[in-house]
Amino acid sequence: MIYEEYAIFTPGPVKMSDEILQVGAKQTPYFRNSGFSEVTFACEKGLLEMVNAPEGSKVIFLTASGTAGMESAVMNLLDKNDNALVVNGGGFGARFVDICATHGVPHTNFKVANTNLSDIERLAPNGDHTALVVNAHETSIGHLYDLDAMGEYAVKQDLLYIVDAISMMVTDPLDMQQSNIDVVIASSQKGLALPPGLTMVILSPKAQQALKETHSLYFNFTDYLSNGERGQTPYTPAVTIMLQLEARLNQIKHRGGIAQSIADAKEVAVYFRESIQALPLKTFTPYMPNAMTALSPTDGKSAIDIVNELEAQYKVMVCPNGGAERDTVFRVSHMGEVTKAYTDILIDALHQYYGVARP
Ligand SMILES: *Cc1c(COP(=O)(O)O)cnc(C)c1O
């Protein structure tokens, strides 16, 4: 299964740039030396700048997929004396609920639909909460929450504000200081457009103060923080992906900075949505990120059939949904190395599939 010749619009792994692929083709270097410490420091500095982290923030680099970032954040920052308000608007929100349950963290399963929580003050259930936990972009349905409004609520209620930004950083605005975010969870294979295997947890000074004793060897953040002072990790890091991260952060800078990356993603997302208006497809939610468009067929066709046809006939990869949404929703990612010209491949394929001339 080699996808070199396929056009890729899946929400992770996403289309990567040649520059980043070339870094991945090189010999993995030894890392317990000052040369690699410099790489770690550069990655940390670049990430903290990108999300406008408050002074004194630190990055934990874990060799794992994004869910380990979610779980380790809960393990290190919440315990049985907490009460987490967990926003659950889909599969990833439900995962945070499961993580809290697994680790015995008292929590409220705050089920939401058809809202970006800009009125969270009115909607949030009462309860003596200590933390607010959310996936900024609920990737299962392409739905973006209002991080500023939630941050204001978190400040008012004195909640530790934990944000999984995995599938919206780089394509959509993320500002820790403006939104009063205490913890950001990031991962390599979405907006950062790197291979999977590196997850990062960004801790503000307030979050560092809030660290608890953790019953885990590998996921002990205190250990990562002390090793991080000399640019190292307690265990072998994803060396090559960190070299690719350093290159990617430089690439974002050279291309005009994070604001430009966000503007570019928005341009592609808007272009895609405007270009498919003649087709029997409707967008699934009004609160769409630049990162993704979730679509529902309006002509009774099955979403999974469309996904399979695009792959088999046109060598175009989009993403199916599971469970009850298998037939009603599929997703198109705008993350990674996708220009308007690249997106035309999908737009043309969809028009051909429906037998509709592109206007
Ligand atoms: C992809 C994703 C994750 C991480 O999933 P992994 O498969 O563990 O990498 C976590 N949260 C969100 C919102 C995601 O989109």
XYZ file of C-alpha atoms and ligand atoms in Angstrom:
374
model
C 0.000 0.000 0.000
C 2.092 2.885 -1.246
C 0.355 6.217 -1.691
C 3.089 8.119 -3.556
C 0.868 8.505 -6.615
C -2.284 9.385 -4.696
C -3.613 12.851 -3.952
C -4.010 13.012 -0.178
C -6.813 14.841 1.652
C -6.955 12.711 4.795
C -6.859 14.411 8.223
C -3.609 12.848 9.373
C -1.209 11.778 8.116
C -1.467 14.688 5.683
C 0.404 15.615 2.506
C 4.011 16.446 3.393
C 6.392 18.784 1.552
C 9.443 17.503 -0.357
C 11.704 19.502 1.955
C 10.411 17.604 4.998
C 10.478 14.237 3.202
C 14.160 14.775 2.399
C 15.028 15.297 6.060
C 13.307 11.983 6.767
C 15.461 10.170 4.204
C 18.705 10.868 6.116
C 20.581 8.738 8.659
C 19.159 9.200 12.153
C 21.896 10.800 14.257
C 22.918 10.008 17.830
C 21.141 12.399 20.149
C 22.775 12.452 23.614
C 24.957 15.384 22.726
C 24.868 19.154 22.573
C 24.159 19.101 18.829
C 20.816 17.451 19.379
C 20.079 19.543 22.468
C 20.219 22.538 20.111
C 17.584 20.872 17.918
C 15.314 20.345 20.934
C 15.749 23.941 22.048
C 15.007 25.217 18.532
C 11.844 23.098 18.355
C 10.721 24.309 21.770
C 11.372 27.971 20.956
C 9.643 27.738 17.579
C 6.560 26.017 18.985
C 6.229 28.433 21.897
C 6.460 31.382 19.514
C 3.939 29.859 17.132
C 1.236 29.558 19.807
C 2.209 32.804 21.604
C 2.842 30.925 24.825
C 3.297 32.953 28.012
C 6.850 33.657 29.202
C 8.335 30.629 30.972
C 6.257 28.008 29.129
C 7.860 24.624 28.398
C 7.332 21.828 25.873
C 7.198 18.110 26.731
C 8.300 15.982 23.728
C 6.834 12.467 23.792
C 7.526 9.613 21.395
C 3.926 8.567 20.869
C 0.766 9.436 18.951
C -1.509 12.315 19.892
C -3.705 10.313 22.240
C -0.671 9.888 24.521
C -0.480 13.668 24.669
C -4.139 13.785 25.736
C -3.770 10.973 28.273
C -0.471 12.158 29.764
C -1.855 15.683 30.195
C -4.748 14.267 32.216
C -2.399 11.956 34.179
C -0.038 14.772 35.160
C -2.504 17.596 35.757
C -5.688 16.020 37.166
C -6.434 13.536 39.923
C -9.246 12.299 42.150
C -9.548 15.690 43.822
C -10.379 17.397 40.528
C -13.622 17.735 38.634
C -13.069 18.189 34.913
C -15.627 19.727 32.584
C -14.982 17.730 29.404
C -16.477 19.047 26.164
C -17.788 16.094 24.195
C -18.962 16.912 20.690
C -17.734 13.769 18.949
C -15.197 10.964 18.911
C -12.246 12.915 20.296
C -14.285 14.543 23.061
C -15.524 11.075 24.011
C -11.872 9.957 24.166
C -11.100 12.608 26.806
C -14.119 11.341 28.784
C -12.736 7.781 28.563
C -9.284 8.965 29.649
C -10.703 10.697 32.731
C -12.713 7.575 33.577
C -9.649 5.340 33.094
C -7.588 7.424 35.518
C -10.306 7.940 38.122
C -10.598 11.680 37.493
C -14.084 12.949 38.438
C -15.581 14.643 35.396
C -18.723 15.968 33.768
C -19.416 14.617 30.283
C -20.509 17.905 28.673
C -22.242 16.686 25.514
C -22.604 19.409 22.910
C -23.999 19.646 19.381
C -24.637 22.518 16.962
C -22.729 25.060 19.010
C -19.186 26.416 19.013
C -19.630 27.281 22.716
C -19.295 31.030 22.215
C -22.091 31.106 24.830
C -20.475 28.543 27.132
C -21.405 30.633 30.150
C -25.088 29.898 29.464
C -24.628 26.300 28.295
C -22.117 24.865 30.778
C -23.598 22.616 33.436
C -23.208 23.776 37.013
C -20.722 21.936 39.159
C -17.674 22.623 41.193
C -15.288 22.204 38.268
C -11.520 22.602 38.454
C -10.594 22.137 34.792
C -11.984 22.698 31.307
C -10.886 20.125 28.723
C -11.587 20.478 24.997
C -10.467 19.392 21.525
C -10.280 22.796 19.809
C -11.189 21.140 16.502
C -13.429 18.073 16.969
C -11.877 16.290 14.004
C -14.538 13.576 13.819
C -17.017 16.111 12.424
C -14.865 19.091 11.375
C -16.206 21.351 14.100
C -14.248 24.243 15.672
C -14.973 25.661 19.137
C -14.601 29.274 20.253
C -11.349 29.159 22.224
C -11.549 32.792 23.360
C -15.022 32.454 24.868
C -14.058 29.239 26.620
C -10.897 30.862 27.946
C -12.870 33.755 29.416
C -15.140 31.242 31.103
C -12.126 29.299 32.414
C -10.642 32.453 33.940
C -13.958 33.465 35.524
C -14.480 30.003 37.009
C -10.792 29.521 37.876
C -10.433 26.391 35.734
C -7.229 24.864 34.390
C -7.816 25.184 30.631
C -6.496 22.181 28.656
C -6.761 22.405 24.866
C -6.055 19.622 22.383
C -5.029 21.694 19.358
C -3.696 18.752 17.357
C -5.861 19.193 14.287
C -6.075 22.985 14.059
C -2.647 24.378 14.860
C -0.871 25.842 11.810
C -4.167 26.131 9.838
C -6.297 28.016 12.382
C -5.532 30.749 14.942
C -4.170 29.488 18.266
C -2.947 32.012 20.835
C -2.324 30.791 24.384
C -2.106 34.271 25.862
C -5.126 35.723 24.103
C -7.313 32.681 24.896
C -5.904 32.160 28.405
C -4.908 28.568 27.614
C -2.819 26.732 30.227
C -2.016 23.531 28.322
C -1.779 22.875 24.573
C -1.544 19.352 23.170
C 0.058 19.089 19.725
C 0.957 16.182 17.469
C 3.175 15.744 14.449
C 0.871 14.262 11.815
C -1.875 16.879 11.391
C -1.352 20.595 10.728
C 2.374 20.250 11.381
C 2.469 17.910 8.366
C 5.139 15.538 9.704
C 5.065 11.756 10.104
C 3.110 10.418 13.110
C 5.066 9.548 16.270
C 5.827 12.820 18.035
C 3.362 14.446 20.403
C 4.021 17.616 22.343
C 2.429 19.052 25.465
C 2.964 22.763 26.015
C 2.756 23.814 29.657
C 2.298 27.414 30.762
C 3.946 28.411 34.058
C 0.533 27.981 35.721
C 0.296 24.420 34.370
C 3.840 23.646 35.552
C 2.797 24.770 39.040
C -0.261 22.510 38.847
C 1.679 19.295 38.066
C 0.733 16.390 40.335
C 2.525 13.265 41.382
C 2.104 10.794 38.531
C 1.948 7.028 38.825
C 3.765 6.541 35.549
C 7.415 6.190 34.690
C 7.318 7.037 30.986
C 4.738 9.818 31.206
C 6.155 11.687 34.196
C 6.205 15.349 33.071
C 8.423 16.440 35.982
C 11.116 14.134 34.653
C 10.722 15.610 31.132
C 10.950 19.151 32.504
C 14.220 18.508 34.328
C 15.783 16.756 31.306
C 14.426 19.544 29.104
C 16.582 22.083 30.896
C 19.563 20.659 28.977
C 17.602 20.043 25.773
C 17.128 16.328 26.354
C 14.308 13.852 27.031
C 14.396 11.008 29.604
C 14.022 8.351 26.856
C 14.893 8.164 23.163
C 12.968 10.886 21.339
C 11.555 10.596 17.815
C 14.912 11.952 16.606
C 14.130 12.175 12.904
C 10.686 13.687 13.426
C 12.239 16.317 15.679
C 14.721 17.174 12.920
C 11.734 17.409 10.578
C 9.898 19.597 13.114
C 12.857 21.972 13.265
C 12.828 22.169 9.444
C 9.053 22.607 9.369
C 9.105 25.479 11.867
C 11.763 27.177 9.711
C 9.669 26.502 6.619
C 6.625 28.179 8.191
C 8.826 31.189 9.017
C 10.329 31.412 5.521
C 6.882 31.236 3.997
C 5.803 34.376 5.830
C 5.093 33.185 9.354
C 2.219 31.462 11.096
C -0.323 34.158 10.157
C 0.492 33.511 6.500
C 0.103 29.728 6.957
C -3.329 30.297 8.478
C -4.305 32.682 5.669
C -3.139 30.161 3.045
C -5.141 27.345 4.663
C -8.211 29.550 4.778
C -7.857 30.450 1.126
C -7.721 26.766 0.145
C -10.656 25.810 2.396
C -12.858 28.610 1.053
C -11.831 27.804 -2.528
C -12.779 24.141 -2.047
C -16.168 24.946 -0.493
C -17.019 27.435 -3.249
C -15.886 25.080 -6.006
C -18.222 22.219 -5.080
C -21.449 24.206 -4.844
C -22.945 22.609 -7.948
C -22.613 19.137 -6.400
C -25.184 17.345 -4.216
C -23.097 17.805 -1.070
C -23.646 19.995 1.948
C -21.264 21.043 4.687
C -21.888 19.244 7.970
C -21.426 22.094 10.451
C -21.466 25.898 10.232
C -18.443 26.065 12.575
C -15.791 24.858 10.158
C -12.063 25.228 10.746
C -9.702 26.045 7.896
C -8.240 22.610 8.582
C -11.123 20.586 7.240
C -14.476 20.343 5.465
C -16.916 17.626 6.552
C -19.518 16.864 3.879
C -22.865 15.064 3.710
C -24.412 13.798 0.454
C -27.844 15.335 -0.261
C -28.878 12.920 -3.023
C -29.108 9.742 -0.963
C -25.686 8.451 -2.048
C -23.677 6.711 0.645
C -20.674 8.678 1.945
C -18.519 5.555 2.241
C -19.230 4.673 -1.408
C -18.019 8.120 -2.466
C -14.823 7.695 -0.423
C -14.141 4.272 -1.957
C -14.887 5.433 -5.503
C -12.586 8.442 -5.208
C -9.763 6.149 -4.136
C -10.372 3.366 -6.664
C -11.224 5.483 -9.721
C -9.345 8.728 -9.218
C -6.531 7.885 -6.772
C -7.796 10.547 -4.412
C -7.849 9.860 -0.660
C -10.502 11.487 1.507
C -11.599 10.230 4.911
C -14.668 8.166 5.799
C -16.502 8.443 9.095
C -17.286 5.428 11.233
C -20.276 4.062 13.073
C -23.618 5.731 12.482
C -22.000 8.379 10.259
C -20.482 5.901 7.819
C -23.119 6.585 5.196
C -23.786 10.237 5.943
C -20.442 12.009 6.415
C -16.995 12.072 4.836
C -14.146 14.467 5.499
C -11.706 16.478 3.403
C -8.562 17.803 5.065
C -6.933 21.066 4.002
C -3.941 20.509 6.291
C -0.392 20.085 5.022
C 1.059 20.692 1.577
C -2.229 21.375 -0.224
C -2.425 24.348 -2.558
C -5.442 25.386 -4.628
C -3.908 23.623 -7.640
C -3.505 20.418 -5.615
C -7.089 20.732 -4.350
C -8.261 20.980 -7.972
C -7.433 17.274 -8.299
C -10.162 16.480 -5.762
C -12.593 19.088 -7.071
C -12.232 17.712 -10.623
C -12.587 14.119 -9.429
C -15.784 14.946 -7.543
C -17.281 16.634 -10.618
C -16.379 13.670 -12.810
C -17.764 11.254 -10.238
C -21.123 13.075 -10.286
C -21.006 13.650 -14.056
C -21.365 17.384 -13.516
C -19.341 19.841 -15.604
C -17.215 22.081 -13.425
C -18.627 25.629 -13.739
C -5.720 13.034 15.406
C -6.175 13.593 16.684
C -5.687 13.117 17.916
C -4.622 12.065 18.052
O -4.907 10.847 17.549
P -3.744 9.768 17.461
O -4.302 8.762 16.532
O -3.504 9.239 18.809
O -2.540 10.496 16.919
C -6.138 13.706 19.073
N -7.037 14.688 19.038
C -7.535 15.177 17.888
C -8.518 16.293 17.941
C -7.118 14.645 16.672
O -7.604 15.125 15.519
